[in-house]
CSV table of C-alpha atoms in Angstrom, one decimal:
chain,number,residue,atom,x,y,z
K,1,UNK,CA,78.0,92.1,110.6
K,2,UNK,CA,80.5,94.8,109.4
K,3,UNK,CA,79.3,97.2,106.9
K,4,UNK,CA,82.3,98.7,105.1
K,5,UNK,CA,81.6,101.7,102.4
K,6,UNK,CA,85.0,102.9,100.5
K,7,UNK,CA,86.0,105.9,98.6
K,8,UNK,CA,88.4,104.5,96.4
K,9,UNK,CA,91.1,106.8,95.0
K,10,UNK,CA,95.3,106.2,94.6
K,11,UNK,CA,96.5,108.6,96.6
K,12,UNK,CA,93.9,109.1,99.3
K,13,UNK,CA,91.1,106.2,99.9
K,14,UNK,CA,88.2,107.2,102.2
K,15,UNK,CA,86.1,104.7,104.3
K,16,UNK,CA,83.3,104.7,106.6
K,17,UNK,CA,82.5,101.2,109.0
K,18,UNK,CA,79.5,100.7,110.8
K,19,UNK,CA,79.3,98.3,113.4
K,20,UNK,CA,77.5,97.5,116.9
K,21,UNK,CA,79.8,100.3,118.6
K,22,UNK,CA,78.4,103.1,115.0
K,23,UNK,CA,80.2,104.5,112.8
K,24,UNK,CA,84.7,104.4,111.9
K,25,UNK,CA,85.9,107.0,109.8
K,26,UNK,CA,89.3,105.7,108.3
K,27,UNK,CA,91.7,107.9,106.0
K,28,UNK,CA,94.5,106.2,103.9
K,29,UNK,CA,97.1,108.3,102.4
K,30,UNK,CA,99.8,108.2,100.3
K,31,UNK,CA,102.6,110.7,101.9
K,32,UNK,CA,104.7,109.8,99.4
K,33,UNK,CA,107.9,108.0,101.3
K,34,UNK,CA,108.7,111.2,103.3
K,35,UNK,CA,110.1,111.2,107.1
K,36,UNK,CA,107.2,111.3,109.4
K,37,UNK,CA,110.5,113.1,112.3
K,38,UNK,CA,110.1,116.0,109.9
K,39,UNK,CA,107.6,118.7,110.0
K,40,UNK,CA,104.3,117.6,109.0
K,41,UNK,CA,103.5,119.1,105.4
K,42,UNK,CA,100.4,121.6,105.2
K,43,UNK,CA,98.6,119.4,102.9
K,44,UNK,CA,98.2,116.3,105.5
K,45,UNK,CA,98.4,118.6,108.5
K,46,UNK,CA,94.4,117.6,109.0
K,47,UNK,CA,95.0,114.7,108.1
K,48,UNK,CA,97.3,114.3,111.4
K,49,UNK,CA,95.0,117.1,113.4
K,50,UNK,CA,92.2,114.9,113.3
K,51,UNK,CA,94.1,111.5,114.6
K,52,UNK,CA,95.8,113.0,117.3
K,53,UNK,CA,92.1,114.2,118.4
K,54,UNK,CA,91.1,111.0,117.4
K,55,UNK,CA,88.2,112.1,115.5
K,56,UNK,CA,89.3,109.4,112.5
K,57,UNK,CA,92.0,107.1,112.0
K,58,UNK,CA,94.5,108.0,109.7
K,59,UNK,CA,96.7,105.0,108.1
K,60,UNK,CA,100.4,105.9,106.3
K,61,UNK,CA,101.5,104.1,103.2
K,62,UNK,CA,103.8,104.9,100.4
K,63,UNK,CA,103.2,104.4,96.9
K,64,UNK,CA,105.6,103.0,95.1
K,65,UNK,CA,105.5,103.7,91.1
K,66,UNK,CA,108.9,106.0,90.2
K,67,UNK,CA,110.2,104.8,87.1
K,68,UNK,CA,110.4,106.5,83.8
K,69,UNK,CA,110.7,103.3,81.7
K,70,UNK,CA,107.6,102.3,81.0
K,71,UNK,CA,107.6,98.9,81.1
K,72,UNK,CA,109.2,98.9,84.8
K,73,UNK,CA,106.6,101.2,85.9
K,74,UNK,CA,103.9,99.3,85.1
K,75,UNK,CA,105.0,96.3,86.7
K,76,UNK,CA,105.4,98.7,89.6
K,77,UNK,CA,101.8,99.7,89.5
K,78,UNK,CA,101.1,95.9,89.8
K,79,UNK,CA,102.7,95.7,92.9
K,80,UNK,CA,101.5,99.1,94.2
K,81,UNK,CA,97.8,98.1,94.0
K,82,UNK,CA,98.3,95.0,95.6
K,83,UNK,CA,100.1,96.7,99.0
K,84,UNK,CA,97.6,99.3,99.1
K,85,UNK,CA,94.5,96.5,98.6
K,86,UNK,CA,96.6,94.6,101.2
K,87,UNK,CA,96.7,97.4,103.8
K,88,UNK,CA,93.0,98.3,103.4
K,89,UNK,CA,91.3,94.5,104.0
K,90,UNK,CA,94.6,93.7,106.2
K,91,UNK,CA,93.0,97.1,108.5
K,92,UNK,CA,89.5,96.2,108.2
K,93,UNK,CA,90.4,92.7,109.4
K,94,UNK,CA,92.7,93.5,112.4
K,95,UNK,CA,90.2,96.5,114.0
K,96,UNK,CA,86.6,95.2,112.7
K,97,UNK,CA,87.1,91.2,113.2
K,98,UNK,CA,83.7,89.6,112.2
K,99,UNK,CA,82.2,86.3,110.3
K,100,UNK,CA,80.7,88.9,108.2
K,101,UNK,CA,81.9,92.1,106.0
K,102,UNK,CA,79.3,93.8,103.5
K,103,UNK,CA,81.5,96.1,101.8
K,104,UNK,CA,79.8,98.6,99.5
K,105,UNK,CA,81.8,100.5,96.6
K,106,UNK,CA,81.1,103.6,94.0
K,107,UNK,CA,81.1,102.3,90.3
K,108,UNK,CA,83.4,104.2,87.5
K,109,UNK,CA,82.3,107.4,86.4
K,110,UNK,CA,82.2,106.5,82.3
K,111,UNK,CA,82.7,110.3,81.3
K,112,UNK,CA,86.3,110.7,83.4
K,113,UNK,CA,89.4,110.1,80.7
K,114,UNK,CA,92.9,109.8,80.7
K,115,UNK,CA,95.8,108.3,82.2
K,116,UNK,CA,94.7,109.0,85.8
K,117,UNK,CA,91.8,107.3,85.2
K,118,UNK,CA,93.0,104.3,83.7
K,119,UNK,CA,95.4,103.9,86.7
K,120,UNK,CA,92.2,104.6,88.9
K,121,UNK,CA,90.8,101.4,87.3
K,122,UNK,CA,93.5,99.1,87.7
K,123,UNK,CA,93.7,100.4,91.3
K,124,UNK,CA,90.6,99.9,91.8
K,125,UNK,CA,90.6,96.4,90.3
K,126,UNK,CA,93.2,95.0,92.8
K,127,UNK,CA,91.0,96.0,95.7
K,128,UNK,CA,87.9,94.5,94.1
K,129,UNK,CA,89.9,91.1,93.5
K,130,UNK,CA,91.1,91.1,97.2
K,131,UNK,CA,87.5,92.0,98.7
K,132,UNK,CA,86.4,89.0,96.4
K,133,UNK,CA,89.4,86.7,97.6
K,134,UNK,CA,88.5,87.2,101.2
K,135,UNK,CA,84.9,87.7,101.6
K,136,UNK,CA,83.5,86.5,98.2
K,137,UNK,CA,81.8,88.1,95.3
K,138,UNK,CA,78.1,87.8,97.3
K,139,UNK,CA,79.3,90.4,100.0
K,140,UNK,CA,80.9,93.2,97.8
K,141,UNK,CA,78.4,95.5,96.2
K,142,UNK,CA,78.8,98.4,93.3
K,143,UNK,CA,76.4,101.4,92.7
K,144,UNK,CA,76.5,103.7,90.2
K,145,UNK,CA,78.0,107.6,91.1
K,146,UNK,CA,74.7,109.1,90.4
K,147,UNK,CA,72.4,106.3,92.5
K,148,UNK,CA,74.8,107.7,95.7
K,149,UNK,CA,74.4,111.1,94.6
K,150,UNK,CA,70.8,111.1,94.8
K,151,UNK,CA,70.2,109.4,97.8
K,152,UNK,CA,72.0,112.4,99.3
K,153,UNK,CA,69.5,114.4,97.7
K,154,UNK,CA,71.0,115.3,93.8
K,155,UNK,CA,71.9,112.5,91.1
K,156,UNK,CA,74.3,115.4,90.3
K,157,UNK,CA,75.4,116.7,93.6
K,158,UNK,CA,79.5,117.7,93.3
K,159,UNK,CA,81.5,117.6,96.5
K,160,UNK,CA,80.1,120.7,98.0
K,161,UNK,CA,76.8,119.9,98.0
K,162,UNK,CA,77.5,116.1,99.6
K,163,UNK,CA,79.7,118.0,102.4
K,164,UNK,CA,76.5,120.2,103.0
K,165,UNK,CA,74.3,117.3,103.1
K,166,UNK,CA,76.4,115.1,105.7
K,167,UNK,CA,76.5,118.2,107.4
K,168,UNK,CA,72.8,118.5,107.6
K,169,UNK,CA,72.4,115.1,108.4
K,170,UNK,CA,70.1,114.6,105.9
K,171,UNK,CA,69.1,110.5,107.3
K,172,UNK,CA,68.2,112.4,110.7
K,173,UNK,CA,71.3,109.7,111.8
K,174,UNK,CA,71.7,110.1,115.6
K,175,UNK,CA,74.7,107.6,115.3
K,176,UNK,CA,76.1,110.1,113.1
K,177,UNK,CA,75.9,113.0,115.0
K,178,UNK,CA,77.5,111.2,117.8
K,179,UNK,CA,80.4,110.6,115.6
K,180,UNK,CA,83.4,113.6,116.3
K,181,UNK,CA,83.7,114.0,112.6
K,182,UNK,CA,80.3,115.1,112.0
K,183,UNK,CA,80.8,117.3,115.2
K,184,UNK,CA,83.8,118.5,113.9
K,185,UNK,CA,82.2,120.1,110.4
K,186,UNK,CA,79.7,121.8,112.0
K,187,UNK,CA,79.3,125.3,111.8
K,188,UNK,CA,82.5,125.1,109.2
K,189,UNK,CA,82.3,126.5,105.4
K,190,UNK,CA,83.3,124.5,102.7
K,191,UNK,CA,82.1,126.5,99.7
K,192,UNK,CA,85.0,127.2,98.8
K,193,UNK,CA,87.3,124.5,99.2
K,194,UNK,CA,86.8,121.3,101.2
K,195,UNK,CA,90.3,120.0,102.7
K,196,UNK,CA,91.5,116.3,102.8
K,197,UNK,CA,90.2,113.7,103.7
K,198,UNK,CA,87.1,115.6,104.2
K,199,UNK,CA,85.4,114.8,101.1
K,200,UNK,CA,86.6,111.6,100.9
K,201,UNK,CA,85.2,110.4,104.0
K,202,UNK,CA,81.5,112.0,103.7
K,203,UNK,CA,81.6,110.1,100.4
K,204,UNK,CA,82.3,106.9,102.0
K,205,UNK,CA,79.9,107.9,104.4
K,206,UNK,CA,77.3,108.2,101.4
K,207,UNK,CA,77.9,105.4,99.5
K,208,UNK,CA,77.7,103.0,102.8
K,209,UNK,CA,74.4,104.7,103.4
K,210,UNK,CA,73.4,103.5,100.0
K,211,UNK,CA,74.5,99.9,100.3
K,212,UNK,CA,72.5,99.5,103.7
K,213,UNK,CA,69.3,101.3,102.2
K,214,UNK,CA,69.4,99.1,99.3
K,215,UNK,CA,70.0,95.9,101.2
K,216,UNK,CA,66.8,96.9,103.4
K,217,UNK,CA,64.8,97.1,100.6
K,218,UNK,CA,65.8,93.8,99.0
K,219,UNK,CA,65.0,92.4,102.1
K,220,UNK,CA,61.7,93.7,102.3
């Protein structure tokens, strides 16, 4: 069984695996169609740090919406969400083969608004069709923002507070602390600003948590 928790956003999905071997931290980014021979730009140069050093794995794509006619972009959104839905179960797939894949998402935060949003949900929908098209609807499962929030200690909690608690290790997870990422973060402050993918990934991390407690106690 592979137990898959995602992050979803556009521009930078965050996922955490666990399988026999523990735990798979995975970035996604968008770097936007630029030449990887050129000098890395400061805002992905973790991003690339931390695959060299192979303390996650860091996957490249390009999204694709540029138009300023509406009608074209939006067709281009269309095709945008299916590639990056494509790339994330055509990864998982590839490096995690198995008969089975749990794969555990956050629901929409209802008070968010705007155009960004709206895209986020579209986005989002793609990749909820192609978990659905390849794994069924019985293995994919949605909590709500606050239910992941509170199981890492505040049904509230903004980023910092998530960062602090994956870097307390608040599950007393020894196949956490074996990971390099959580090795990495220690002893590191984030008050005041958490770099990408950072947050991204303890999020995953948080709402795979959630999907595995909750199964355990349906079982039970």
């Amino acid at each position: 069984m592979i137990h898959i928790g995602i992050d979803f956003s556009i521009n930078s999905p965050g996922c955490c695996i666990l399988d026999d071997n523990g735990y798979h931290f995975i970035s996604f980014f968008n770097y936007g169609g630029r030449d990887l021979e050129k000098k890395v730009l400061k805002a992905f140069e973790l991003h690339f740090s931390l695959k060299e050093d192979k303390t996650l794995d860091s996957v490249i794509y390009d999204r694709g919406p540029r138009s300023k006619e509406f009608i074209v972009r939006e067709r281009e959104k269309m095709i945008d969400g299916t590639n990056i839905s494509n790339l994330i179960i055509e990864y998982f797939q590839e490096n995690f083969d198995s008969d089975e894949y749990q794969v555990y998402l956050e629901g929409f935060s209802y008070g968010s608004k705007g155009n960004s949003f709206i895209d986020l949900i579209q986005y989002n929908s793609f990749l909820r069709n192609e978990i659905v098209n390849s794994w069924g609807v019985e293995n994919i499962s949605i909590y709500q923002p606050s239910h992941v929030k509170k199981l890492a200690g505040k049904g509230n909690a903004n980023k910092h507070y998530m960062v602090k608690a994956f870097q307390d290790d608040v599950f007393n997870d020894k196949d956490l602390r074996k990971t390099k990422l959580w090795k990495w973060t220690q002893g590191k402050d984030f008050s005041e600003k958490i770099p990408k993918p950072i947050d991204d990934l303890v999020d995953a991390y948080f709402i795979l948590q959630t999907g595995i407690k909750n199964a355990a106690c349906i079982q039970t």
